[in-house]
Each structure stands twice: as C-alpha cells, then as structure tokens.
Coordinates of C-alpha atoms in Angstrom, one line a residue:
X1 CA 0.0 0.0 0.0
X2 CA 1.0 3.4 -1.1
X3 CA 2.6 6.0 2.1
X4 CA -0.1 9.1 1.9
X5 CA 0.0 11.8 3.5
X6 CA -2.9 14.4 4.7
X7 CA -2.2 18.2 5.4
X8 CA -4.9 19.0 8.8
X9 CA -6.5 22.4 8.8
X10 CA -8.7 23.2 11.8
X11 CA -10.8 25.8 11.8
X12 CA -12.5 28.3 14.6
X13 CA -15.0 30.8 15.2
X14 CA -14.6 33.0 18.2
X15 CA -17.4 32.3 20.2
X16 CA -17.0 28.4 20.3
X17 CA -14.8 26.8 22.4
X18 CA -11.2 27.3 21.9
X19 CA -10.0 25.0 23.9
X20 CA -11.3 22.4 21.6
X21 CA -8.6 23.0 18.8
X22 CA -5.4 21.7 20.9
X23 CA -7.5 18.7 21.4
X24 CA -8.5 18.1 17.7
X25 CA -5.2 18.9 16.6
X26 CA -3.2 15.8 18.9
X27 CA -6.3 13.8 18.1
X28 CA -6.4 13.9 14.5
X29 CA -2.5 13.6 13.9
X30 CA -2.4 10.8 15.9
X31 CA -5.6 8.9 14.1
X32 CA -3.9 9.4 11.2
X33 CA -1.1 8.2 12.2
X34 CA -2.5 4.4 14.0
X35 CA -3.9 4.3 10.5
X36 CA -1.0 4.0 9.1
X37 CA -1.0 7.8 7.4
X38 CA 1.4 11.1 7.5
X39 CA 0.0 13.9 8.4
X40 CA 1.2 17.6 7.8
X41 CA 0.3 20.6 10.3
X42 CA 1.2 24.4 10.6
X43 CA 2.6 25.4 13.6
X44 CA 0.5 25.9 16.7
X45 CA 2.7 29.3 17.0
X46 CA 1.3 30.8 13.5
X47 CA -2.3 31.5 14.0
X48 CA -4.5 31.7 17.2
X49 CA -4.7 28.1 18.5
X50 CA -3.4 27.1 15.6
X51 CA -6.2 27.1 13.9
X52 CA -7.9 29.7 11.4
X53 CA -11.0 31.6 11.6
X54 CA -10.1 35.1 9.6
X55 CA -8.7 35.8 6.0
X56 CA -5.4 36.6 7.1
X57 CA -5.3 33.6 9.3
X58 CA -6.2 32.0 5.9
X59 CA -3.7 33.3 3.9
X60 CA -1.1 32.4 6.4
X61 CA -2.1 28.9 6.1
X62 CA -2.1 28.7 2.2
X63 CA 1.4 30.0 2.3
X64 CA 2.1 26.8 4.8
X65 CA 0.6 24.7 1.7
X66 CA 2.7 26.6 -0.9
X67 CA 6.0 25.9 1.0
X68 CA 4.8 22.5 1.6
X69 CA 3.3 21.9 -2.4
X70 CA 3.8 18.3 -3.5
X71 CA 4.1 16.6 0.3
X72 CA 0.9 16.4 0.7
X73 CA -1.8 14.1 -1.0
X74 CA -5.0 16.0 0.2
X75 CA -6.1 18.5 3.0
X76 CA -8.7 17.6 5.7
X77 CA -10.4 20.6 7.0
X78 CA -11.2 19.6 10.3
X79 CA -14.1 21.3 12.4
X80 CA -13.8 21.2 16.3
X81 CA -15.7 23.8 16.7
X82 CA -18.3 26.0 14.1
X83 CA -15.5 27.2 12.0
X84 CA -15.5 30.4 9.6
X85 CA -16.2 29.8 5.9
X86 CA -14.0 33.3 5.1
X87 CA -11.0 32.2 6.6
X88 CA -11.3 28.3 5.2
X89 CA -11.9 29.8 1.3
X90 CA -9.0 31.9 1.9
X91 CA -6.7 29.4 3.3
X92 CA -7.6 26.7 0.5
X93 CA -9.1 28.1 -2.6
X94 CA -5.9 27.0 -4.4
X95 CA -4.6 24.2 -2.4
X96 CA -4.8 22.2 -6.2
X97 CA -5.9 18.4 -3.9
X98 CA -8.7 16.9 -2.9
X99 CA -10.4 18.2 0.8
X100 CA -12.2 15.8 3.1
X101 CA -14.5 17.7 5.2
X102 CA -14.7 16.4 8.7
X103 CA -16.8 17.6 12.0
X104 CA -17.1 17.1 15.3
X105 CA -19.9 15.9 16.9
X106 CA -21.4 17.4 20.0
X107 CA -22.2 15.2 23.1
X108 CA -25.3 14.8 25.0
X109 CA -25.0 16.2 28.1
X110 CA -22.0 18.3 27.1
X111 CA -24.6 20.9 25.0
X112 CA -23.9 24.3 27.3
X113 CA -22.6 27.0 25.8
X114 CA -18.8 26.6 27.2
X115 CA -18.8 22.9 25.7
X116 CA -21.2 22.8 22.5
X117 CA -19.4 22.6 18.8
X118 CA -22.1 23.3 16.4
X119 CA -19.9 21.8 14.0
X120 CA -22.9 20.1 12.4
X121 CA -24.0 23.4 11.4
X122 CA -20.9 25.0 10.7
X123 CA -20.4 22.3 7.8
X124 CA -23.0 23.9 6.2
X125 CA -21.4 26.8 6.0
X126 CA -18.1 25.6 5.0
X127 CA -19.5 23.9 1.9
X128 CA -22.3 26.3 0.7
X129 CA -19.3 29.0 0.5
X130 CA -16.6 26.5 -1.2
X131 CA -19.9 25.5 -3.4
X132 CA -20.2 29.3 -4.2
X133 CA -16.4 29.2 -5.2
X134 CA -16.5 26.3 -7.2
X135 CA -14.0 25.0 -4.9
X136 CA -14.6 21.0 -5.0
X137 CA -14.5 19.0 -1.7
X138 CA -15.4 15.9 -0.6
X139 CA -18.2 14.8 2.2
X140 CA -19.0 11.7 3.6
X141 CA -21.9 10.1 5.8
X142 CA -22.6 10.3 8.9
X143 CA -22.3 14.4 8.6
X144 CA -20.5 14.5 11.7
X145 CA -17.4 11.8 13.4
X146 CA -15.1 11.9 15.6
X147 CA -11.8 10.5 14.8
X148 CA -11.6 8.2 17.2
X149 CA -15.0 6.3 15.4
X150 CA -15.0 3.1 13.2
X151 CA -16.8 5.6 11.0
X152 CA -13.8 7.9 10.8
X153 CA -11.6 5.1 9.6
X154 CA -13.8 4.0 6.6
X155 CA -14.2 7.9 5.7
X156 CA -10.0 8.5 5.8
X157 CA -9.4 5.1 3.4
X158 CA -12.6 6.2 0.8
X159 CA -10.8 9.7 1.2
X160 CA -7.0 8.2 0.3
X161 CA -8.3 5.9 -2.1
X162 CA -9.9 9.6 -3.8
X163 CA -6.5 11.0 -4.1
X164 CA -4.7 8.3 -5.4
X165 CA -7.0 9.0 -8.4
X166 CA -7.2 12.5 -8.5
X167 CA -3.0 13.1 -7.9
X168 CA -2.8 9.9 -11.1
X169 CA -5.9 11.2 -13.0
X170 CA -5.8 15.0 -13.6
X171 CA -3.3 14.1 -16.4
X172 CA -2.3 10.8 -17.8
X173 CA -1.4 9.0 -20.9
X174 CA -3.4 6.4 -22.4
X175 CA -1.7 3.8 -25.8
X176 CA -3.8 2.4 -28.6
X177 CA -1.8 -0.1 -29.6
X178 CA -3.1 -1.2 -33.1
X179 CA -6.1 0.3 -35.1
X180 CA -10.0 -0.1 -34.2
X181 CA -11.1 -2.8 -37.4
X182 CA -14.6 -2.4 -38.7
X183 CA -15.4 -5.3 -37.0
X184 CA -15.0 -3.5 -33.7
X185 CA -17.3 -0.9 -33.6
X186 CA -17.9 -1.4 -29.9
X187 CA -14.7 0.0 -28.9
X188 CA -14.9 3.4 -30.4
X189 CA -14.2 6.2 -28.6
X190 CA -13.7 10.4 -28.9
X191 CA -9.8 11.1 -28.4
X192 CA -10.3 14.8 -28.1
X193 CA -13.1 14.1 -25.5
X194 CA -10.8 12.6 -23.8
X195 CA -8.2 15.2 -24.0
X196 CA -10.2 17.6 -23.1
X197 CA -9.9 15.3 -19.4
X198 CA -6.4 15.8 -19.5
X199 CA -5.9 12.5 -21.4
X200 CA -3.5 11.9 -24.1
X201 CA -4.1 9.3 -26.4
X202 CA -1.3 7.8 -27.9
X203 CA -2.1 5.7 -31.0
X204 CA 0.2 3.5 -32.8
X205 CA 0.2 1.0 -35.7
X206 CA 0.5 -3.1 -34.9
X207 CA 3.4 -3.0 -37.7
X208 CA 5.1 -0.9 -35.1
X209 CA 5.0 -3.4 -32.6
X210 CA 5.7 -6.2 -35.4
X211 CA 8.4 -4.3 -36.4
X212 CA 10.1 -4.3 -32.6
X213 CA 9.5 -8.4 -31.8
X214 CA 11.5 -8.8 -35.3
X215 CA 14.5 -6.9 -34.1
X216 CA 14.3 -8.4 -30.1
X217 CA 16.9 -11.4 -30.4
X218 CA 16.2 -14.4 -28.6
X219 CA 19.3 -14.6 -25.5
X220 CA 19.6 -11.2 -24.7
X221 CA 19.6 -10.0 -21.1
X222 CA 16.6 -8.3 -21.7
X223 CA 15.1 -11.2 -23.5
X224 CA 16.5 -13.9 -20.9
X225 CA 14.8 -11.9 -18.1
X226 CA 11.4 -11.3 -19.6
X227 CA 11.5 -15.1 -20.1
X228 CA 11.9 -16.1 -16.6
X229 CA 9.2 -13.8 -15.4
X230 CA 6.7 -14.9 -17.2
X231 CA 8.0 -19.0 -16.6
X232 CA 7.3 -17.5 -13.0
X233 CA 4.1 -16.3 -13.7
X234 CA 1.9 -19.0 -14.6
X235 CA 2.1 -22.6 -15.1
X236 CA 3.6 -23.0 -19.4
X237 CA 3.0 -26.9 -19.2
X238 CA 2.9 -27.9 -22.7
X239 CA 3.6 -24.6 -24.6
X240 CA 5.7 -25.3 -27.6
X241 CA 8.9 -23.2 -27.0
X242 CA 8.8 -21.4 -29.9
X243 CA 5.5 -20.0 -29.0
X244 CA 6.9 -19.0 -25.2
X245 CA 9.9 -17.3 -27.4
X246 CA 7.4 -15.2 -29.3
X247 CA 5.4 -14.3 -26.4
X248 CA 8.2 -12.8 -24.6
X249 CA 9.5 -10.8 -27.5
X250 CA 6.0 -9.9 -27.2
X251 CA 5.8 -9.0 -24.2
X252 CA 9.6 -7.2 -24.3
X253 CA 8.4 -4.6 -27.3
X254 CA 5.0 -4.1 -24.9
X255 CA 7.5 -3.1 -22.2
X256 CA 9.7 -0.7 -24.5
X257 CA 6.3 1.2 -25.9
X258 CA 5.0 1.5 -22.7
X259 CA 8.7 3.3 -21.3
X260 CA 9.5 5.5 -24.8
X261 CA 6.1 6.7 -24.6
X262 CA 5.5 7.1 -21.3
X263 CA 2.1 5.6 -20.8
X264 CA 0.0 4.6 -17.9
X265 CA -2.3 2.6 -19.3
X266 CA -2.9 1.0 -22.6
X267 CA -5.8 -1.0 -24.7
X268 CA -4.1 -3.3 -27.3
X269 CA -5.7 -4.6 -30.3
X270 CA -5.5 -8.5 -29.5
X271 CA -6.7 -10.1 -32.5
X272 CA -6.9 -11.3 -35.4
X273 CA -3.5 -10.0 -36.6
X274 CA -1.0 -11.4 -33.6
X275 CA -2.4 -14.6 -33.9
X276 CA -2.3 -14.5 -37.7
X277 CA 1.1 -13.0 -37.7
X278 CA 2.9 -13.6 -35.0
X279 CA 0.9 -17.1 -34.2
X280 CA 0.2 -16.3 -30.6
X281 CA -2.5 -14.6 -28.3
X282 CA -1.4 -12.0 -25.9
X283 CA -4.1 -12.6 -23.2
X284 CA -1.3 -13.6 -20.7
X285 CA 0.8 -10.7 -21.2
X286 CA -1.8 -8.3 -20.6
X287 CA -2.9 -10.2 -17.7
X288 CA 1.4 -9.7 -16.6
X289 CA 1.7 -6.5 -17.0
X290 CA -1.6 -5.9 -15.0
X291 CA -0.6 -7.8 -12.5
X292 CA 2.9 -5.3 -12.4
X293 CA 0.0 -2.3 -12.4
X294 CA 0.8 -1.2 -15.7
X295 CA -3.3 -1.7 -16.9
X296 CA -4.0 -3.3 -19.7
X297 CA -7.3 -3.4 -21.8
X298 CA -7.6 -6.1 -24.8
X299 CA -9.4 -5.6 -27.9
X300 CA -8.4 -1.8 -28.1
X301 CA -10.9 -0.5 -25.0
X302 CA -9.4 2.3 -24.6
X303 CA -12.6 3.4 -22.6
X304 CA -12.1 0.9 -20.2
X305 CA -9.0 1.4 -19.8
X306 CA -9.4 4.2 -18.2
X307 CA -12.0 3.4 -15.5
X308 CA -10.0 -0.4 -14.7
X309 CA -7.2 2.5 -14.0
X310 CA -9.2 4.2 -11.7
X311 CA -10.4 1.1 -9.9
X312 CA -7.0 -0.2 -9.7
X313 CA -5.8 3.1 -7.9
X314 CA -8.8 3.1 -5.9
X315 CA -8.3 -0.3 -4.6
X316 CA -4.6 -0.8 -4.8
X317 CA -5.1 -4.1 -6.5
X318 CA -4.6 -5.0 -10.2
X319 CA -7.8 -4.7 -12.6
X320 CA -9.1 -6.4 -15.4
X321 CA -11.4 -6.6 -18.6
X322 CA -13.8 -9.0 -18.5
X323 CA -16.9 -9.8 -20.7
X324 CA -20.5 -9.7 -19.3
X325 CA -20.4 -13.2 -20.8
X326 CA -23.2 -15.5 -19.7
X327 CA -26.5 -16.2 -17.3
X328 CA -25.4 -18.6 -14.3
X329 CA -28.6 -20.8 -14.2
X330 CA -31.8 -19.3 -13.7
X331 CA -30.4 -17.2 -10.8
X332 CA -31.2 -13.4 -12.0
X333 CA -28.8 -11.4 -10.0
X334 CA -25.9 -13.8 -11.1
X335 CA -24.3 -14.2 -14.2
X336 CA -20.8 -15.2 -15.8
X337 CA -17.6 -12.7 -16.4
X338 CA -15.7 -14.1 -19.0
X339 CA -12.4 -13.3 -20.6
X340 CA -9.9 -15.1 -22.7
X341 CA -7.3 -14.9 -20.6
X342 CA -6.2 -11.3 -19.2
X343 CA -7.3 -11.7 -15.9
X344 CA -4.3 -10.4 -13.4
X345 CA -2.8 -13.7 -11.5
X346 CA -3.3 -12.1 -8.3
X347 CA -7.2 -12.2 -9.0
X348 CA -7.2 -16.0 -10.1
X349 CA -8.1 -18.6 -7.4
X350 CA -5.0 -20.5 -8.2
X351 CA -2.6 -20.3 -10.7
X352 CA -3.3 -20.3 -14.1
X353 CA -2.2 -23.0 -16.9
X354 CA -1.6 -21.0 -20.7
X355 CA -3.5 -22.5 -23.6
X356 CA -4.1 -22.3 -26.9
X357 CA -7.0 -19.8 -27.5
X358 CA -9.5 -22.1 -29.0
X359 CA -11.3 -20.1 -30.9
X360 CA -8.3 -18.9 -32.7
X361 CA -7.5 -22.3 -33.4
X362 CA -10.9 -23.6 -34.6
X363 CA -10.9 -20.2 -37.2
X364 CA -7.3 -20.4 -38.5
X365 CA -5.9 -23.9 -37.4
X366 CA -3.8 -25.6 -34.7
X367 CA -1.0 -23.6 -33.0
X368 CA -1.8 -20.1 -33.8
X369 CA -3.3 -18.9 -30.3
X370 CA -0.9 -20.0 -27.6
X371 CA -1.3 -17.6 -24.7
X372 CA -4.3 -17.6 -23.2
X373 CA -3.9 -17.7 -19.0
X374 CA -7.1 -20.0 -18.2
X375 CA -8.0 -20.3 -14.7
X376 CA -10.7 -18.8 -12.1
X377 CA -11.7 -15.9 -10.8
X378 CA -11.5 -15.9 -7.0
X379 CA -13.9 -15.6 -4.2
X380 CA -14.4 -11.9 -3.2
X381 CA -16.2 -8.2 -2.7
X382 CA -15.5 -6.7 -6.1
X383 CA -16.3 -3.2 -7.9
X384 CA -17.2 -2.7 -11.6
X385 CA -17.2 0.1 -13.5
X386 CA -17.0 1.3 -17.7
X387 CA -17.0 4.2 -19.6
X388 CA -17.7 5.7 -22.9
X389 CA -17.2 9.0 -24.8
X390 CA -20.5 10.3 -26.0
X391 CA -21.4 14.2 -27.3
X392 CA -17.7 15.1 -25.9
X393 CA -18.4 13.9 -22.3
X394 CA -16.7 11.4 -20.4
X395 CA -19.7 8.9 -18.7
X396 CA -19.4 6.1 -16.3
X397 CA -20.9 3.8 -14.6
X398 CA -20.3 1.9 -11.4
X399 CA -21.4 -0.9 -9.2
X400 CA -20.8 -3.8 -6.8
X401 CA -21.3 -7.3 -6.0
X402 CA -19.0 -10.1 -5.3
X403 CA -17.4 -12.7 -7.2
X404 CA -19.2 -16.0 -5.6
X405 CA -16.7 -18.7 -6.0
X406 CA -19.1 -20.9 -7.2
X407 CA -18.2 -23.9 -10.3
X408 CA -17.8 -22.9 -13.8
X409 CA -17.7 -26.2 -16.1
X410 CA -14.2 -26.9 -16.9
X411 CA -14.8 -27.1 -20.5
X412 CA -15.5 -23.1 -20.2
X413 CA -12.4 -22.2 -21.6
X414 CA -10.5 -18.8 -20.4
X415 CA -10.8 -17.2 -17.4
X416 CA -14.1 -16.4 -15.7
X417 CA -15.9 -15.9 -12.5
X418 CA -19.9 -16.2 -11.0
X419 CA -20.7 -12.6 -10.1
X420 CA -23.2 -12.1 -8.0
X421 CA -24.9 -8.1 -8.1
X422 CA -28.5 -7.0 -6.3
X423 CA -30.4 -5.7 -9.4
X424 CA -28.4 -7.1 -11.7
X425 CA -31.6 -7.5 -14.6
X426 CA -32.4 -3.7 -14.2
X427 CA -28.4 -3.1 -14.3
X428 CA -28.2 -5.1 -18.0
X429 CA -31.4 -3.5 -19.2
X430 CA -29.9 0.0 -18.2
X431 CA -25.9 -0.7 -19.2
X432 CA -27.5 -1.8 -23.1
X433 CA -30.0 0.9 -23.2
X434 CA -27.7 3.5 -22.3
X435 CA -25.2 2.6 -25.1
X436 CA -22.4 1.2 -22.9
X437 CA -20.6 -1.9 -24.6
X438 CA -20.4 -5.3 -23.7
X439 CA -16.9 -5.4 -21.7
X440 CA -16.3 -3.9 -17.9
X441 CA -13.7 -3.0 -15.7
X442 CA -13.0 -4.8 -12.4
X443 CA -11.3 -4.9 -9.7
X444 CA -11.4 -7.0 -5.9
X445 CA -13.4 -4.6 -2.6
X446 CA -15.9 -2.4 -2.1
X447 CA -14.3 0.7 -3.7
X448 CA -17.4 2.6 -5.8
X449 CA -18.1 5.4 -3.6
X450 CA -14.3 6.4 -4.3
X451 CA -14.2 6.3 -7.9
X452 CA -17.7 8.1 -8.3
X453 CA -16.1 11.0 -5.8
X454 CA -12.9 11.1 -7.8
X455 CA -15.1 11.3 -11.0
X456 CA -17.9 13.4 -10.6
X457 CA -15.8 16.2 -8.1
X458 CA -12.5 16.3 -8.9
X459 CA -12.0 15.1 -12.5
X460 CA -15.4 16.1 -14.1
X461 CA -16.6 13.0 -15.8
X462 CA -20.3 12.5 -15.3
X463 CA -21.9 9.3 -13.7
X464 CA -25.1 7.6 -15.0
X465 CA -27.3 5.2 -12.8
X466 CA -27.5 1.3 -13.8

C-alpha cells in the first residue's frame, strides 16, 4: 500500500470553544497516524490556537501549503468547533488536492454554551461558501465523526483511495496499440473528448510493434529476463517453445512502448493479426503487465482502460477486462464474467495454466493462439465500473457485487468468475439501453463510492445510474 500523506487544517469561530482545537489537533494527527497515514500541520505558533478563523489567518495557512506543495496528498479541514467559511476559502481556494471535510460531533450532556461545537451546522457553511467558489471537496456520511470512530476510519481510506485518483488522473497517458477494425465498432471512442480530461491518447500502428519483436533477439539479457518472469508467472506446461519465445519478444516490445512513450495505461488490439502474424494470443501478457500495475485493456478499449485505471488506484489491487459473458442458471442477480485470458494472477483462485485460444484455433488452425492464461476468478467483494465518450463527455458507470466462488464447467475455456450483483436484470437493461458496450472494468473490494467522488468532483466525468 502506497505511504499518503494528509495536510490537517482546523478551523475556529470565536465564540465556540477554543479549547477544543489543541484537542482536535493531537487527536487527528495521531488517528492518522494508528492508520497508518502522514500527516502535515502548521505550527501551533502561526495563528491563534493554531487554527484559522479570519482571512489573514487563511492566507497564512495557504502560504504553509505553498511551502509545503507536492508533500501532501489532500487536505482535511477539520471542524472542532463551528468554523469560519471566510478564513477556510481563503486558506484553500488554491490548495490544487482533494479536501475531506470532517466535523465534530457534540455530546449529550456536554450541550452548554462553554462545551457545545455546532460543528454540524458549521459544515453547512463551509460547503455552501466553497460551493459558491466552485472550490470541490469531498463529504461523507454520517455528517459529523469523531476520529476516534469506526466511521472515521472508513471515511479516511474512501478519502485516500480519492486521491490516489485525483493526484494519477488529472493528467495521464493512455496507448492504442493497433487500429479499431470495422469489425470493432464497440470500442470506439472520442480522443479529443478525452483530451479535453487531461488525457493523451497515444495511438500506434500493430506493424510498429511487429516491427520491434523482429529486431528483439532471442538470449539477450533483456530477452532472458522477460523469459523467466513470465515461466514464474503462470504454469507453461505444454507450450511449444517457440510459442513462449514469441510471447516474450511480445511481451519485451510491450514493455519498450510502454517506457519511450511514457504511458500509464494502454488497450491493445489483441486479435486477429498477432495470432495471424505472429501465431500467438497475448491474453497472458496483458494479464502480466496488469498484475505489475501497468493496466491493460484487450481488444483496443481504450474506454475501459481508463475506469479499470481508476479502480485499480482506488483499490490498490490489479484490474481487469472482462466480458459480461453468460446467465449462471436461472439465478437473475448472477451471471458469468468471461475473458480469454487477461485476468491479473493475483485475482485468479490459483494459478493459471496457458493455452491455446481455442477459438483462434478452430478459425485459422492448430498452434496459432498460444497464450491464453485460463483459470478462475476468485472468491471476493468486487467493484465494476466502464465508460464511454458520448457528445464530448466522459460517462461512467459503477457498481458492486461479489465474485461467488461458485463452479464454472471446466470445458468453459478462459478465465471467468460467478458474479453475483442485487439488481443485476435492471443493471443489464440500463448498461444496453444507455449505449455502454459489452466489456467492464473490475477490480477486488468495495471501492465505488471512491471512484464516483474522484469522477464526478475532482476530474469532471459524469456518472449515469444502472
């Protein structure tokens, strides 16, 4: 897990209890710091308390972020007390990260004036005035916590989990690697849409990548330690060697695209040509390099390549592309998620055994789809989400279930998992209706209410309801 770290803000109004702030300030820097964060925090010395309530307290405080500018991962504007709105716009109105707004609650029995917060109220305040600014923040229920709660806890991970996003989303670089076919008209997508996001697409030709296995030579150091990694990987038992050769030169020329042009994700066009040309699949190199957390989409979903980016960020896990593939019985909230082979090892209930893709082979003959990494999906919480680029706007969906565990047939071939999601018929009805294509993103825990925050407030891609 990634080392984050939170600069505190606490704020005041005069006619609430001071003595309130020293409190909050020990309190939240050590519950950040049990959890396992960093925290960052002005000097008690610099304002009154240490907190800020005017403009000028404000401003002193946005200096403290200026000096401080790229050593902190978000701010959390904590409220022991009311807080001023003037003084809180003031001291973050440029701070350029996510805020997590977080109150104090009052106590029964502890609701005379000298002890009383009225944080829930002062909330209010703060956000209707950062609302007015067009400053974005981030809220969480229950509207009030104290650090010390359970609650607290789940609202500081959702809150990392938003950064991580936000600090890897604002601008990144997605590759197309090979052209969309006319066969694969479910995969197109808007580049300058996506631009407009802050995200560069950069598009290049399979005969590029043809061009690089050619010149890779077989007993190179480069080549030798590609090839044990992936003999590491997953079980190769009864891969002709040739085929394992290819793959890794494969797999090498992936890794030298993905470094010259500096890319964070990419969608590769998987078929028909690699297996035509080059006489392997690819499916267990994209499931490698998502498994390294380098994300990988196969046949050129680039739009899912950018929310299985987000998920893997949120969630700190690898993500995949899968299929919504088949029903699971007569069972209406489960059904089967299918791919050929991509699926990250680290998702897999067990290892997985390459194959030869066997609809590759029943098309164009024996021996020209090695590299498919069949296996299982394992047993656990998981999040889903895709995307498409419609009228110039980027929109999502998200949801989530859990991956059951339960038997597929073994002569399924691929890699695929029982899903199990509440509403799934409505969800189907709505994800087909609503023009979204047949793959999705996923990715193991409950991590939805991140994503849609690090969307819809921070990044400004819109959300639709399944």
């Amino acid at each position: 897990m990634s080392k984050m770290t939170f600069a505190l803000y606490f704020g005041n109004r005069g006619f609430f209890p001071g003595s309130l702030i020293s409190q909050a300030r020990n309190e939240m820097a050590e519950t950040l710091k049990g959890l396992g964060y960093a925290s960052l925090i002005m000097d008690e010395a610099e304002t009154r308390y240490g907190a800020v309530e005017t403009p000028d307290e404000g401003r002193k405080y946005a200096a403290f972020l200026k000096e401080n500018r790229d050593k902190y991962d978000g701010v959390i504007l904590s409220l022991p007390n009311f807080g001023d709105e003037n003084g809180a716009i003031a001291a973050l109105e440029d701070c350029g990260v996510p805020i997590l707004i977080q109150a104090y609650p009052d106590e029964v029995g502890r609701m005379d004036f000298e002890n009383r917060r009225d944080a829930f109220c002062g909330k209010f305040s703060i956000m209707d005035v950062f609302y007015q600014y067009r400053l974005p923040f981030t809220v969480f229920k229950p509207h009030v916590v104290h650090p010390s709660a359970g609650a607290f806890e789940k609202q500081l991970d959702s809150f990392a989990a938003v950064c991580r996003i936000v600090k890897k989303m604002k601008r990144f670089t997605v590759g197309a690697v090979g052209a969309r076919t006319t066969a694969f008209k479910t995969v197109r997508f808007d580049e300058l849409a996506l631009q407009k996001h802050g995200i560069t697409t950069e598009a290049l030709d399979l005969s590029e990548l043809f061009m690089r296995v050619r010149d890779i030579k077989a007993g190179t150091e480069k080549f030798s330690l590609k090839k044990r990694r992936l003999e590491n990987y997953t079980n190769w038992t009864g891969v002709p060697a040739e085929k394992l050769d290819m793959l890794t030169k494969v797999s090498v020329a992936l890794d030298d695209i993905i470094d010259e042009y500096k890319l964070d994700c990419l969608a590769l066009r998987c078929w028909i040509e690699m297996e035509r040309e080059l006489g392997i699949s690819p499916c267990v190199l994209l499931s490698e390099l998502n498994d390294r957390g380098i994300v990988a989409a196969c046949e050129l979903d680039v739009c899912n390549a950018i929310p299985m980016y987000a998920l893997s960020l949120a969630s700190e896990l690898p993500a995949t592309c899968l299929d919504w593939n088949n029903n699971y019985g007569d069972d209406e909230n489960k059904c089967i998620l299918f791919h050929c082979g991509p699926v990250p090892q680290s998702l897999m209930a067990g290892k997985g055994r390459v194959i030869e893709h066997a609809m590759f082979a029943k098309s164009f003959g024996a021996g020209c789809g090695w590299g498919c990494n069949a296996g299982r999906i394992a047993e656990a919480p998981m999040t889903f989400a895709s995307l498409k680029t419609e009228d110039g706007r980027l929109v999502s969906y998200l949801g989530e279930g859990r991956f059951t565990g339960e038997p597929i047939e073994e002569g399924f071939f691929g890699c695929a998992g029982v899903v199990e999601i509440p509403g799934l018929q409505d969800k189907l009805l709505n994800i087909g209706k609503k023009g979204f294509r047949h793959h999705v993103g996923a990715t193991f825990g409950n991590v939805a209410v991140s994503v849609r925050e690090a969307f819809t407030t921070y990044l400004g891609y819109e959300m639709t309801e399944i």
